């Protein structure tokens, strides 16, 4: 149903299963509500956390490598807020993100 609703609103658009989650992570809007919508439909919080890594790690690494540290710091802050909405410890996840560069 989510896919049908998306395609109806975005003719020719490509539906992503975690698109709503990625949008919430990017905007910071309704993270807990969005996470709950997924977990209420049998998606584990670990899966949502994994999707953050899959979707945003390449972007973060590229920002760091290209010297765009302000943009990288802003992205990291959004990611940490998303992880926190899933119940993860912010400082632990910060260390995990730092390891992406190694």
Rosetta silent file (secondary structure, phi, psi, omega in degrees, C-alpha in Angstrom):
SEQUENCE: XXXXXXXXXXXXXXXXXXXXXXXXXXXXXXXXXXXXXXXXXXXXXXXXXXXXXXXXXXXXXXXXXXXXXXXXXXXXXXXXXXXXXXXXXXXXXXXXXXXXXX
SCORE:     score description
SCORE:     0.000 S_00000001
   1 L     0.000  -40.256  178.561    0.000    0.000    0.000 S_00000001
   2 H   -59.854  -41.821 -179.956    2.841    2.420    0.786 S_00000001
   3 H   -63.999  -45.236  179.782    4.304    1.794   -2.652 S_00000001
   4 H   -60.984  -44.031 -179.682    0.975    2.366   -4.381 S_00000001
   5 H   -62.998  -40.876  179.563    0.411    5.590   -2.452 S_00000001
   6 H   -63.229  -49.842 -177.782    3.913    6.804   -3.305 S_00000001
   7 H   -63.144  -36.780  178.177    3.589    6.057   -7.018 S_00000001
   8 H   -63.102  -37.479 -179.943    0.164    7.729   -7.112 S_00000001
   9 H   -82.760  -23.650 -175.315    1.670   10.925   -5.659 S_00000001
  10 L  -130.446   71.545 -177.704    4.912   10.703   -7.680 S_00000001
  11 L   -54.381  130.012 -179.207    4.131    9.398  -11.170 S_00000001
  12 L    81.900   -5.764  179.747    7.263    7.840  -12.625 S_00000001
  13 L   -77.379  155.491 -179.981    9.003    8.045   -9.247 S_00000001
  14 L   -99.665  123.548  179.398   10.882    5.105   -7.823 S_00000001
  15 L   -76.430  134.799  172.720    9.597    3.781   -4.523 S_00000001
  16 L  -117.276  131.505 -178.727   12.152    2.950   -1.830 S_00000001
  17 L   -55.261  -38.673 -177.646   11.068    0.745    1.042 S_00000001
  18 L  -103.609   17.499 -178.258   12.976    2.911    3.512 S_00000001
  19 H   -57.774  -42.179  178.982   12.370    6.214    1.722 S_00000001
  20 H   -63.494  -38.363  178.604   10.167    7.570    4.494 S_00000001
  21 H   -67.030  -45.024  179.979   12.861    6.693    7.042 S_00000001
  22 H   -61.604  -40.139  178.524   15.622    8.341    4.980 S_00000001
  23 H   -63.301  -41.958  178.312   13.527   11.489    4.637 S_00000001
  24 H   -63.937  -40.404  178.721   12.980   11.611    8.402 S_00000001
  25 H   -63.688  -45.228 -178.173   16.719   11.178    9.005 S_00000001
  26 H   -65.830  -38.797 -176.010   17.558   13.949    6.522 S_00000001
  27 H   -93.587  -23.496 -175.907   15.001   16.425    7.848 S_00000001
  28 L    78.978    5.297 -177.132   14.960   15.434   11.512 S_00000001
  29 L   -91.486  129.069  173.705   11.162   15.576   11.422 S_00000001
  30 L    54.296   43.437  179.561    9.112   12.935   13.215 S_00000001
  31 H   -60.823  -47.836 -177.890   11.984   10.484   13.670 S_00000001
  32 H   -65.811  -41.201  178.783   10.349    8.637   16.541 S_00000001
  33 H   -64.806  -40.556  179.070    6.983    8.463   14.802 S_00000001
  34 H   -67.739  -43.845  177.349    8.540    7.231   11.588 S_00000001
  35 H   -59.137  -42.155  179.601   10.638    4.647   13.433 S_00000001
  36 H   -64.045  -38.572  178.721    7.495    3.485   15.225 S_00000001
  37 H   -60.104  -40.557  178.553    5.621    3.176   11.918 S_00000001
  38 H   -72.095  -46.391 -177.378    8.311    0.823   10.648 S_00000001
  39 H   -67.367  -29.207  175.073    8.709   -1.171   13.862 S_00000001
  40 L   -66.476  -18.457  178.483    4.915   -1.517   14.107 S_00000001
  41 L  -109.630   34.468  170.169    5.167   -3.280   10.737 S_00000001
  42 L    71.210   18.901  172.995    7.783   -5.790   11.923 S_00000001
  43 L   -91.692  126.039 -178.722   10.922   -3.874   10.898 S_00000001
  44 L   -75.254  148.966  178.764   13.531   -4.216   13.643 S_00000001
  45 H   -60.988  -30.953  177.515   15.277   -1.134   14.989 S_00000001
  46 H   -63.206  -35.518  178.097   18.557   -2.841   14.073 S_00000001
  47 H   -67.551  -41.831  177.972   17.406   -2.905   10.448 S_00000001
  48 H   -64.552  -39.247  177.292   16.630    0.817   10.533 S_00000001
  49 H   -64.237  -41.971  178.104   20.054    1.484   12.049 S_00000001
  50 H   -62.576  -37.311  178.267   21.661   -0.622    9.346 S_00000001
  51 H   -65.914  -33.647  175.021   19.797    1.351    6.708 S_00000001
  52 H   -59.806  -48.663 -179.397   21.273    4.573    8.109 S_00000001
  53 H   -60.976  -49.199 -177.970   24.756    3.145    7.635 S_00000001
  54 H   -59.597  -43.739 -174.348   24.035    1.825    4.145 S_00000001
  55 H   -79.742  -39.396 -168.196   22.454    5.054    2.929 S_00000001
  56 H  -107.078  -17.245  179.969   24.542    7.728    4.632 S_00000001
  57 H   -57.865  -49.267 -179.482   28.022    6.283    5.247 S_00000001
  58 H   -58.623  -38.556  179.419   29.222    6.882    1.651 S_00000001
  59 H   -65.353  -45.444 -179.911   27.980   10.464    1.789 S_00000001
  60 H   -62.988  -46.895 -179.602   29.667   11.112    5.145 S_00000001
  61 H   -59.896  -44.316  179.773   32.964    9.552    4.053 S_00000001
  62 H   -62.609  -42.288  177.727   32.979   11.606    0.842 S_00000001
  63 H   -61.349  -43.356  179.665   32.336   14.828    2.758 S_00000001
  64 H   -65.729  -44.887 -178.071   35.196   14.083    5.137 S_00000001
  65 H   -66.176  -30.717 -179.070   37.605   13.100    2.370 S_00000001
  66 L   -89.815    6.727  175.212   36.809   16.227    0.366 S_00000001
  67 L    78.998   13.438  179.740   37.463   18.457    3.385 S_00000001
  68 L   -90.458   66.997 -171.692   33.850   19.525    3.855 S_00000001
  69 H   -68.885  -31.759  177.996   34.021   19.110    7.593 S_00000001
  70 H   -65.833  -46.033  178.539   31.153   21.473    8.430 S_00000001
  71 H   -64.066  -39.217  178.054   28.776   19.587    6.155 S_00000001
  72 H   -63.767  -41.026  179.208   30.069   16.277    7.539 S_00000001
  73 H   -64.446  -39.312  177.844   29.513   17.496   11.104 S_00000001
  74 H   -65.419  -42.648  177.788   25.948   18.520   10.247 S_00000001
  75 H   -63.264  -44.870 -179.784   25.252   15.130    8.666 S_00000001
  76 H   -58.973  -42.124  179.446   26.771   13.328   11.642 S_00000001
  77 H   -61.369  -41.620  178.203   24.542   15.294   14.030 S_00000001
  78 H   -65.127  -41.245  179.839   21.436   14.281   12.035 S_00000001
  79 H   -64.839  -42.166  179.612   22.534   10.648   11.997 S_00000001
  80 H   -63.277  -38.053  177.288   23.179   10.637   15.730 S_00000001
  81 H   -63.946  -38.930  177.615   19.723   12.081   16.355 S_00000001
  82 H   -66.290  -46.160  177.523   18.236    9.282   14.236 S_00000001
  83 H   -58.968  -41.908 -179.976   20.206    6.604   16.072 S_00000001
  84 H   -62.579  -38.705  177.976   19.100    8.145   19.355 S_00000001
  85 H   -62.574  -25.001  177.482   15.448    8.009   18.225 S_00000001
  86 L   -86.301   -4.488  177.913   15.967    4.260   17.804 S_00000001
  87 L    99.607    8.232 -179.923   17.220    3.982   21.377 S_00000001
  88 L   -84.908  153.969  176.981   20.962    3.855   20.727 S_00000001
  89 L   -73.934  124.751 -175.361   23.538    5.628   22.864 S_00000001
  90 H   -60.810  -45.007 -177.249   24.598    8.832   21.109 S_00000001
  91 H   -68.685  -36.040  176.984   28.249    8.773   22.236 S_00000001
  92 H   -64.803  -45.157  179.897   28.689    5.106   21.241 S_00000001
  93 H   -67.451  -31.194  176.216   27.238    5.749   17.798 S_00000001
  94 H   -61.744  -42.223  177.407   29.449    8.825   17.446 S_00000001
  95 H   -65.625  -38.283  177.731   32.486    6.594   17.903 S_00000001
  96 H   -62.307  -43.840  179.408   31.059    4.132   15.375 S_00000001
  97 H   -64.400  -39.369  177.715   30.653    6.910   12.803 S_00000001
  98 H   -59.190  -32.128  179.519   34.216    8.076   13.463 S_00000001
  99 H   -71.186  -17.813  178.868   35.385    4.566   12.541 S_00000001
 100 L   -60.368  -27.290 -176.652   33.807    4.934    9.076 S_00000001
 101 L   -80.933  -26.532 -176.884   36.793    7.051    8.095 S_00000001
 102 L   -65.200    0.000    0.000   39.412    4.512    9.195 S_00000001
